[in-house]
Short mmCIF file of C-alpha atoms in Angstrom, two decimals:
data_model
loop_
_atom_site.label_atom_id
_atom_site.label_comp_id
_atom_site.label_asym_id
_atom_site.label_seq_id
_atom_site.Cartn_x
_atom_site.Cartn_y
_atom_site.Cartn_z
CA UNK A 4 4.11 21.32 -2.69
CA UNK A 5 1.82 18.25 -2.90
CA UNK A 6 3.66 14.93 -2.96
CA UNK A 7 2.72 14.14 -6.73
CA UNK A 8 4.21 17.46 -7.80
CA UNK A 9 7.33 16.66 -6.04
CA UNK A 10 7.66 13.39 -7.85
CA UNK A 11 6.95 14.89 -11.23
CA UNK A 12 9.29 17.69 -10.79
CA UNK A 13 12.07 15.21 -9.72
CA UNK A 14 11.68 12.83 -12.19
CA UNK A 15 11.23 15.31 -15.22
CA UNK A 16 13.87 17.44 -14.05
CA UNK A 17 16.25 14.34 -14.11
CA UNK A 18 17.26 14.55 -10.17
CA UNK A 19 16.68 12.39 -7.43
CA UNK A 20 17.57 12.40 -3.81
CA UNK A 21 19.84 9.50 -2.28
CA UNK A 22 18.64 7.90 0.91
CA UNK A 23 21.24 5.47 2.55
CA UNK A 24 22.13 4.16 -1.21
CA UNK A 25 18.44 3.96 -2.35
CA UNK A 26 16.99 6.88 -4.40
CA UNK A 27 13.64 8.19 -3.58
CA UNK A 28 12.40 10.43 -6.34
CA UNK A 29 10.64 13.28 -4.89
CA UNK A 30 12.62 14.44 -2.01
CA UNK A 31 14.09 18.00 -1.98
CA UNK A 32 17.27 16.90 -0.02
CA UNK A 33 19.45 13.92 0.71
CA UNK A 34 19.55 12.24 4.11
CA UNK A 35 20.71 8.81 5.39
CA UNK A 36 17.78 6.23 5.51
CA UNK A 37 19.16 4.20 8.51
CA UNK A 38 17.19 2.83 11.19
CA UNK A 39 16.27 5.95 13.19
CA UNK A 40 16.38 8.38 10.59
CA UNK A 41 12.62 8.38 9.82
CA UNK A 42 9.97 10.90 11.46
CA UNK A 43 9.42 8.57 14.30
CA UNK A 44 13.17 7.83 15.43
CA UNK A 45 14.77 4.77 16.06
CA UNK A 46 13.51 1.36 16.49
CA UNK A 47 13.63 -0.21 20.28
CA UNK A 48 14.06 -3.48 21.16
CA UNK A 49 11.41 -6.36 20.32
CA UNK A 50 8.56 -6.04 22.62
CA UNK A 51 6.64 -9.18 24.03
CA UNK A 52 5.11 -9.66 20.77
CA UNK A 53 8.44 -9.61 19.08
CA UNK A 54 7.71 -6.08 17.38
CA UNK A 55 10.32 -3.57 17.28
CA UNK A 56 8.81 -0.22 17.37
CA UNK A 57 9.78 3.54 17.83
CA UNK A 58 9.49 5.22 21.25
CA UNK A 59 6.10 6.16 22.27
CA UNK A 60 4.30 2.98 20.04
CA UNK A 61 2.92 -0.12 21.62
CA UNK A 62 1.67 -3.36 20.00
CA UNK A 63 -1.07 -6.06 20.82
CA UNK A 64 -2.07 -9.27 19.15
CA UNK A 65 -5.60 -8.97 17.87
CA UNK A 66 -6.12 -12.48 16.52
CA UNK A 67 -4.42 -15.78 15.59
CA UNK A 68 -5.31 -18.15 12.86
CA UNK A 69 -7.11 -21.24 13.92
CA UNK A 70 -8.03 -19.49 17.23
CA UNK A 71 -11.09 -17.74 18.47
CA UNK A 72 -10.85 -13.97 18.37
CA UNK A 73 -11.17 -13.10 21.87
CA UNK A 74 -14.57 -12.64 23.39
CA UNK A 75 -15.93 -13.98 20.12
CA UNK A 76 -17.07 -17.45 18.48
CA UNK A 77 -15.36 -16.69 15.30
CA UNK A 78 -12.35 -18.64 14.49
CA UNK A 79 -9.55 -16.30 12.73
CA UNK A 80 -8.84 -17.43 9.30
CA UNK A 81 -5.66 -18.77 7.96
CA UNK A 82 -3.01 -16.76 6.08
CA UNK A 83 -4.32 -13.31 6.75
CA UNK A 84 -3.61 -10.79 4.02
CA UNK A 85 -4.95 -7.53 2.51
CA UNK A 86 -7.24 -5.29 4.75
CA UNK A 87 -8.85 -2.02 5.67
CA UNK A 88 -10.80 -0.10 8.31
CA UNK A 89 -14.29 1.19 8.47
CA UNK A 90 -15.96 3.65 10.82
CA UNK A 91 -18.76 1.78 12.73
CA UNK A 92 -20.68 4.42 14.94
CA UNK A 93 -17.96 5.46 17.49
CA UNK A 94 -16.07 2.14 16.84
CA UNK A 95 -14.73 0.67 13.75
CA UNK A 96 -13.97 -2.48 11.83
CA UNK A 97 -11.03 -4.20 10.50
CA UNK A 98 -11.64 -6.53 7.41
CA UNK A 99 -8.84 -9.21 6.33
CA UNK A 100 -8.61 -11.68 3.53
CA UNK A 101 -7.56 -15.09 3.72
CA UNK A 102 -4.95 -16.16 0.85
CA UNK A 103 -5.97 -19.88 1.08
CA UNK A 104 -6.94 -22.04 -1.98
CA UNK A 105 -10.79 -22.76 -2.57
CA UNK A 106 -11.62 -21.78 1.01
CA UNK A 107 -10.05 -18.37 1.04
CA UNK A 108 -12.56 -15.34 1.49
CA UNK A 109 -12.49 -12.84 4.23
CA UNK A 110 -13.16 -12.00 8.01
CA UNK A 111 -13.75 -9.08 10.18
CA UNK A 112 -13.21 -7.68 13.73
CA UNK A 113 -15.26 -5.09 15.23
CA UNK A 114 -14.07 -2.52 17.72
CA UNK A 115 -15.92 -0.33 20.21
CA UNK A 116 -14.58 3.41 20.58
CA UNK A 117 -12.03 2.38 23.26
CA UNK A 118 -10.54 -0.25 21.01
CA UNK A 119 -12.08 -3.24 22.69
CA UNK A 120 -12.86 -6.14 20.55
CA UNK A 121 -16.84 -6.40 20.30
CA UNK A 122 -17.33 -8.92 17.48
CA UNK A 123 -15.63 -11.09 14.69
CA UNK A 124 -17.38 -12.96 11.77
CA UNK A 125 -16.82 -13.95 8.11
CA UNK A 126 -17.72 -11.83 5.19
CA UNK A 127 -16.75 -13.99 2.39
CA UNK A 128 -16.40 -17.64 1.95
CA UNK A 129 -15.15 -20.29 -0.36
CA UNK A 130 -13.27 -18.06 -2.65
CA UNK A 131 -9.86 -18.63 -4.06
CA UNK A 132 -6.65 -17.16 -2.68
CA UNK A 133 -7.81 -13.76 -1.57
CA UNK A 134 -4.72 -11.86 -1.47
CA UNK A 135 -5.35 -7.95 -1.38
CA UNK A 136 -8.24 -5.71 -2.53
CA UNK A 137 -9.35 -2.22 -1.72
CA UNK A 138 -11.93 -0.10 0.05
CA UNK A 139 -14.90 1.76 -1.72
CA UNK A 140 -16.15 5.27 -0.82
CA UNK A 141 -19.53 3.61 -0.30
CA UNK A 142 -17.88 1.41 2.42
CA UNK A 143 -17.75 -2.03 0.82
CA UNK A 144 -14.44 -4.28 0.75
CA UNK A 145 -13.35 -5.55 -2.89
CA UNK A 146 -11.54 -8.74 -2.19
CA UNK A 147 -9.37 -9.82 -4.94
CA UNK A 148 -8.47 -13.44 -6.21
CA UNK A 149 -4.74 -13.89 -6.92
CA UNK A 150 -5.32 -16.94 -9.38
CA UNK A 151 -5.35 -16.88 -13.16
CA UNK A 152 -8.59 -15.59 -14.04
CA UNK A 153 -9.70 -14.61 -10.67
CA UNK A 154 -12.40 -12.60 -9.77
CA UNK A 155 -13.09 -9.21 -7.87
CA UNK A 156 -15.72 -9.81 -4.82
CA UNK A 157 -17.59 -6.65 -3.41
CA UNK A 158 -18.21 -7.43 0.32
CA UNK A 159 -20.12 -5.99 3.14
CA UNK A 160 -17.61 -5.34 6.24
CA UNK A 161 -20.66 -5.43 8.46
CA UNK A 162 -21.53 -8.91 7.40
CA UNK A 163 -25.08 -8.27 6.62
CA UNK A 164 -25.17 -8.18 2.90
CA UNK A 165 -24.34 -11.24 0.85
CA UNK A 166 -20.87 -10.84 -1.17
CA UNK A 167 -21.29 -10.28 -4.91
CA UNK A 168 -18.91 -11.45 -7.64
CA UNK A 169 -18.03 -8.23 -9.82
CA UNK A 170 -17.15 -10.02 -13.36
CA UNK A 171 -17.12 -6.73 -15.11
CA UNK A 172 -14.02 -5.82 -13.44
CA UNK A 173 -12.22 -8.59 -15.21
CA UNK A 174 -10.65 -12.07 -14.84
CA UNK A 175 -6.98 -12.00 -14.26
CA UNK A 176 -4.49 -12.47 -11.43
CA UNK A 177 -5.89 -9.75 -9.02
CA UNK A 178 -3.85 -8.20 -6.34
CA UNK A 179 -5.08 -4.92 -5.11
CA UNK A 180 -7.65 -2.25 -5.99
CA UNK A 181 -7.89 1.59 -5.24
CA UNK A 182 -10.82 3.81 -5.75
CA UNK A 183 -10.64 7.38 -7.59
CA UNK A 184 -13.81 9.18 -6.69
CA UNK A 185 -12.79 12.16 -8.68
CA UNK A 186 -12.50 10.19 -11.82
CA UNK A 187 -15.02 7.53 -11.08
CA UNK A 188 -12.59 4.68 -11.48
CA UNK A 189 -10.93 1.90 -9.66
CA UNK A 190 -7.36 1.03 -10.41
CA UNK A 191 -6.33 -2.60 -10.24
CA UNK A 192 -2.89 -4.40 -9.93
CA UNK A 193 -2.05 -7.83 -11.84
CA UNK A 194 0.74 -10.10 -10.03
CA UNK A 195 2.45 -11.58 -12.89
CA UNK A 196 5.95 -10.72 -14.00
CA UNK A 197 4.79 -9.21 -17.29
CA UNK A 198 1.35 -7.90 -15.64
CA UNK A 199 -0.39 -4.88 -16.47
CA UNK A 200 -2.12 -1.98 -14.47
CA UNK A 201 -5.97 -1.57 -15.08
CA UNK A 202 -8.80 0.71 -14.25
CA UNK A 203 -12.12 -0.02 -14.11
CA UNK A 204 -14.92 2.42 -15.09
CA UNK A 205 -18.33 1.67 -13.83
CA UNK A 206 -21.56 2.48 -15.72
CA UNK A 207 -22.65 4.37 -12.59
CA UNK A 208 -20.25 5.31 -9.88
CA UNK A 209 -21.09 2.91 -6.80
CA UNK A 210 -22.40 0.37 -8.80
CA UNK A 211 -19.84 -2.25 -10.01
CA UNK A 212 -22.18 -4.60 -12.10
CA UNK A 213 -21.09 -3.07 -15.42
CA UNK A 214 -18.43 -0.66 -16.81
CA UNK A 215 -15.62 -0.86 -18.87
CA UNK A 216 -12.24 -2.36 -17.99
CA UNK A 217 -9.07 -0.49 -19.53
CA UNK A 218 -5.46 -1.04 -19.50
CA UNK A 219 -2.44 1.52 -19.25
CA UNK A 220 -0.65 1.83 -22.53
CA UNK A 221 2.73 3.54 -22.62
CA UNK A 222 6.64 3.01 -23.23
CA UNK A 223 8.81 0.75 -21.27
CA UNK A 224 10.28 4.04 -19.76
CA UNK A 225 9.85 4.54 -15.80
CA UNK A 226 8.45 8.00 -16.46
CA UNK A 227 6.21 10.03 -18.69
CA UNK A 228 2.79 10.00 -20.27
CA UNK A 229 0.64 7.36 -20.43
CA UNK A 230 -3.04 6.60 -22.01
CA UNK A 231 -5.56 3.91 -21.35
CA UNK A 232 -7.33 1.47 -23.79
CA UNK A 233 -10.36 -0.59 -23.64
CA UNK A 234 -9.76 -4.24 -22.92
CA UNK A 235 -11.95 -6.12 -25.52
CA UNK A 236 -12.64 -9.14 -23.43
CA UNK A 237 -12.61 -8.69 -19.70
CA UNK A 238 -13.39 -12.34 -19.15
CA UNK A 239 -9.65 -13.29 -19.72
CA UNK A 240 -10.53 -16.13 -22.42
CA UNK A 241 -7.17 -14.48 -23.74
CA UNK A 242 -5.27 -12.95 -21.09
CA UNK A 243 -6.20 -9.36 -20.34
CA UNK A 244 -2.75 -8.19 -20.42
CA UNK A 245 -2.15 -9.54 -23.95
CA UNK A 246 -5.41 -7.91 -25.63
CA UNK A 247 -4.30 -4.67 -26.17
CA UNK A 248 -1.11 -3.43 -28.32
CA UNK A 249 1.32 -1.32 -26.36
CA UNK A 250 0.17 -2.28 -22.85
CA UNK A 251 2.65 -1.06 -20.28
CA UNK A 252 4.23 -3.90 -18.36
CA UNK A 253 4.89 -4.11 -14.85
CA UNK A 254 6.87 -6.80 -13.06
CA UNK A 255 4.58 -8.32 -10.28
CA UNK A 256 1.76 -5.83 -9.21
CA UNK A 257 1.11 -5.77 -5.55
CA UNK A 258 -0.39 -2.89 -3.21
CA UNK A 259 -2.32 0.02 -4.59
CA UNK A 260 -3.48 3.30 -2.60
CA UNK A 261 -5.06 6.32 -3.96
CA UNK A 262 -5.11 10.04 -2.37
CA UNK A 263 -5.35 13.44 -3.56
CA UNK A 264 -5.18 12.75 -7.30
CA UNK A 265 -2.14 10.08 -7.10
CA UNK A 266 -2.45 6.42 -7.26
CA UNK A 267 0.58 4.63 -5.70
CA UNK A 268 1.25 0.97 -6.49
CA UNK A 269 4.00 -1.51 -5.78
CA UNK A 270 6.02 -3.98 -8.22
CA UNK A 271 7.74 -6.73 -6.20
CA UNK A 272 9.56 -8.11 -9.04
CA UNK A 273 11.83 -5.07 -9.43
CA UNK A 274 11.44 -3.73 -5.86
CA UNK A 275 9.72 -0.34 -7.10
CA UNK A 276 7.06 2.02 -5.66
CA UNK A 277 5.21 3.73 -8.66
CA UNK A 278 3.24 6.97 -8.83
CA UNK A 279 0.47 7.45 -11.35
CA UNK A 280 -0.57 11.23 -11.43
CA UNK A 281 -4.43 10.79 -12.55
CA UNK A 282 -4.59 14.29 -13.75
CA UNK A 283 -1.72 14.66 -15.69
CA UNK A 284 -1.76 10.94 -16.86
CA UNK A 285 1.80 10.47 -16.27
CA UNK A 286 3.66 7.96 -14.31
CA UNK A 287 6.89 8.18 -12.29
CA UNK A 288 8.89 6.21 -9.68
CA UNK A 289 8.50 7.16 -5.90
CA UNK A 290 10.91 4.48 -4.89
CA UNK A 291 13.46 2.20 -6.64
CA UNK A 292 15.99 0.08 -4.83
CA UNK A 293 17.84 -0.71 -7.90
CA UNK A 294 19.28 2.75 -8.17
CA UNK A 295 21.83 2.01 -5.11
CA UNK A 296 24.55 4.41 -4.51
CA UNK A 297 25.89 3.13 -1.24
CA UNK A 298 24.58 1.33 1.65
CA UNK A 299 21.73 -0.88 1.92
CA UNK A 300 18.33 -0.41 0.52
CA UNK A 301 15.95 0.50 3.57
CA UNK A 302 12.88 -1.00 1.92
CA UNK A 303 12.64 -4.43 0.05
CA UNK A 304 10.16 -6.93 -0.81
CA UNK A 305 7.66 -4.11 -1.51
CA UNK A 306 3.96 -5.51 -0.90
CA UNK A 307 0.81 -3.92 0.42
CA UNK A 308 0.65 0.05 0.71
CA UNK A 309 -1.44 2.34 2.56
CA UNK A 310 -1.33 5.99 3.75
CA UNK A 311 -2.40 8.74 5.98
CA UNK A 312 -3.74 11.92 5.99
CA UNK A 313 -0.31 13.52 6.58
CA UNK A 314 0.82 12.22 3.25
CA UNK A 315 3.10 9.45 4.75
CA UNK A 316 2.94 5.95 2.82
CA UNK A 317 3.54 2.74 4.64
CA UNK A 318 4.88 -0.12 2.57
CA UNK A 319 4.86 -3.57 3.94
CA UNK A 320 7.70 -5.98 3.20
CA UNK A 321 7.12 -9.66 1.74
CA UNK A 322 10.83 -10.45 2.60
CA UNK A 323 13.42 -8.19 3.47
CA UNK A 324 13.76 -7.59 7.36
CA UNK A 325 9.96 -7.93 7.73
CA UNK A 326 9.09 -4.17 8.21
CA UNK A 327 6.70 -1.81 7.47
CA UNK A 328 8.42 1.19 6.14
CA UNK A 329 7.39 4.84 5.69
CA UNK A 330 8.02 7.22 2.85
CA UNK A 331 7.01 10.63 4.01
CA UNK A 332 6.17 13.33 1.55
CA UNK A 333 9.76 14.89 2.17
CA UNK A 334 12.64 13.20 4.06
CA UNK A 335 13.96 9.66 4.47
CA UNK A 336 12.51 6.14 3.39
CA UNK A 337 13.06 4.31 6.85
CA UNK A 338 11.53 1.48 8.91
CA UNK A 339 8.69 2.15 11.12
CA UNK A 340 8.57 -1.31 12.67
CA UNK A 341 10.21 -4.59 12.18
CA UNK A 342 8.77 -8.21 13.24
CA UNK A 343 11.48 -10.34 14.78
CA UNK A 344 11.80 -14.01 14.66
CA UNK A 345 9.41 -14.59 11.83
CA UNK A 346 11.59 -14.69 8.67
CA UNK A 347 9.38 -17.31 6.86
CA UNK A 348 6.46 -14.99 7.00
CA UNK A 349 5.48 -11.66 5.32
CA UNK A 350 3.90 -8.46 6.45
CA UNK A 351 0.16 -8.17 5.10
CA UNK A 352 -2.91 -5.74 5.24
CA UNK A 353 -1.66 -2.56 6.71
CA UNK A 354 -4.71 -0.36 7.50
CA UNK A 355 -5.28 2.66 9.94
CA UNK A 356 -8.20 3.07 12.03
CA UNK A 357 -10.65 5.82 10.86
CA UNK A 358 -8.97 8.36 13.37
CA UNK A 359 -5.41 7.31 12.09
CA UNK A 360 -4.18 6.55 15.68
CA UNK A 361 -4.02 2.62 15.45
CA UNK A 362 -2.52 0.78 12.63
CA UNK A 363 -3.46 -3.02 11.82
CA UNK A 364 -1.41 -5.46 9.94
CA UNK A 365 -0.75 -9.45 9.98
CA UNK A 366 2.19 -11.68 9.87
CA UNK A 367 0.94 -14.03 7.53
CA UNK A 368 2.39 -17.16 8.55
CA UNK A 369 3.72 -16.11 12.09
CA UNK A 370 6.52 -17.81 13.93
CA UNK A 371 5.52 -21.29 12.43
CA UNK A 372 5.96 -20.42 8.71
CA UNK A 373 2.70 -21.96 8.14
CA UNK A 374 -0.62 -20.43 6.85
CA UNK A 375 -2.22 -21.51 9.95
CA UNK A 376 0.34 -19.55 12.01
CA UNK A 377 -0.88 -16.24 10.96
CA UNK A 378 -1.11 -13.39 13.43
CA UNK A 379 -2.99 -10.00 13.30
CA UNK A 380 -1.65 -7.05 15.33
CA UNK A 381 -2.66 -3.46 16.36
CA UNK A 382 -0.11 -0.78 16.90
CA UNK A 383 -0.87 2.21 18.69
CA UNK A 384 0.85 5.57 19.39
CA UNK A 385 1.64 9.24 18.18
CA UNK A 386 1.03 8.72 14.45
CA UNK A 387 1.20 11.84 12.40
CA UNK A 388 -2.30 12.39 11.60
#
């Protein structure tokens, strides 16, 4: 059964499975969600980089803020945040935002087929608090400004074409974006406590210069049917979230990821992972740590989210134990990795290489707790692909 059907059946049927005190709606059975109970087993001791990983996995540092990326002349940006990977011939590219005021933007690292760094460069400059974003099917990176009346910028991961500001996608406190090619829309989260969930419908799929911004409308219930309504004024002169009666509210929208008819997104204010079934136009909870029955929630401080072809979701923590946790299609919610000794930081930008064998992410403020201390990592190992 596909994950979205599991979710819908569990929620509408009024059932949920308990995992170490946390309800993950969608599982068919209950199992303890303690470190070591996930699909990869227990976390080992911290390695030389301070990363605790399951057996068979290794980490390396790819870049550090304010230092040259190895073998290149590019100085890695401060406060690395949302990211994505792109196939580049036999190699790939990892792009990363910079969550800095006024001089934010985004940078990229290029890899050969063996994983050797072959280049690094800027793809967006002098923008404001670029937090998360999203990858498009036509291989551009949408870099989102997390400020009031912020913009979305469409950028070229190869750094050849100039970045373009996409005004039609609305002006609000943007967080993340996820493309749905089946319906020709892009979902967008908003990082405020009474935020909305949006979709942008381009006039022509693949061209973001014009289109219609819509907002989700529905009751305050955590599951059920929803609809969409056009936002009258995407410029945000009046806040976009307050223009449509009945707008469904979300407490601090964060990461956003689409696959196989479902858009998953996270809300940090209530520590939830939501699932929007695009075909049925229903919403439900994939994870909610407020429904504690016993023990300690395995995932707190939900933030960026990504997924794999196997159906696993990977959710980064802003706070908590500084972990990336895995939510499999069936089984337990459990830590995949933990970063030690960086309690004043947050985990950002998880993204898999095109072959699914390498995971990239950053510790935004590293060991120093400062935006100038960011560290970007690669984890390699036997991922479920």
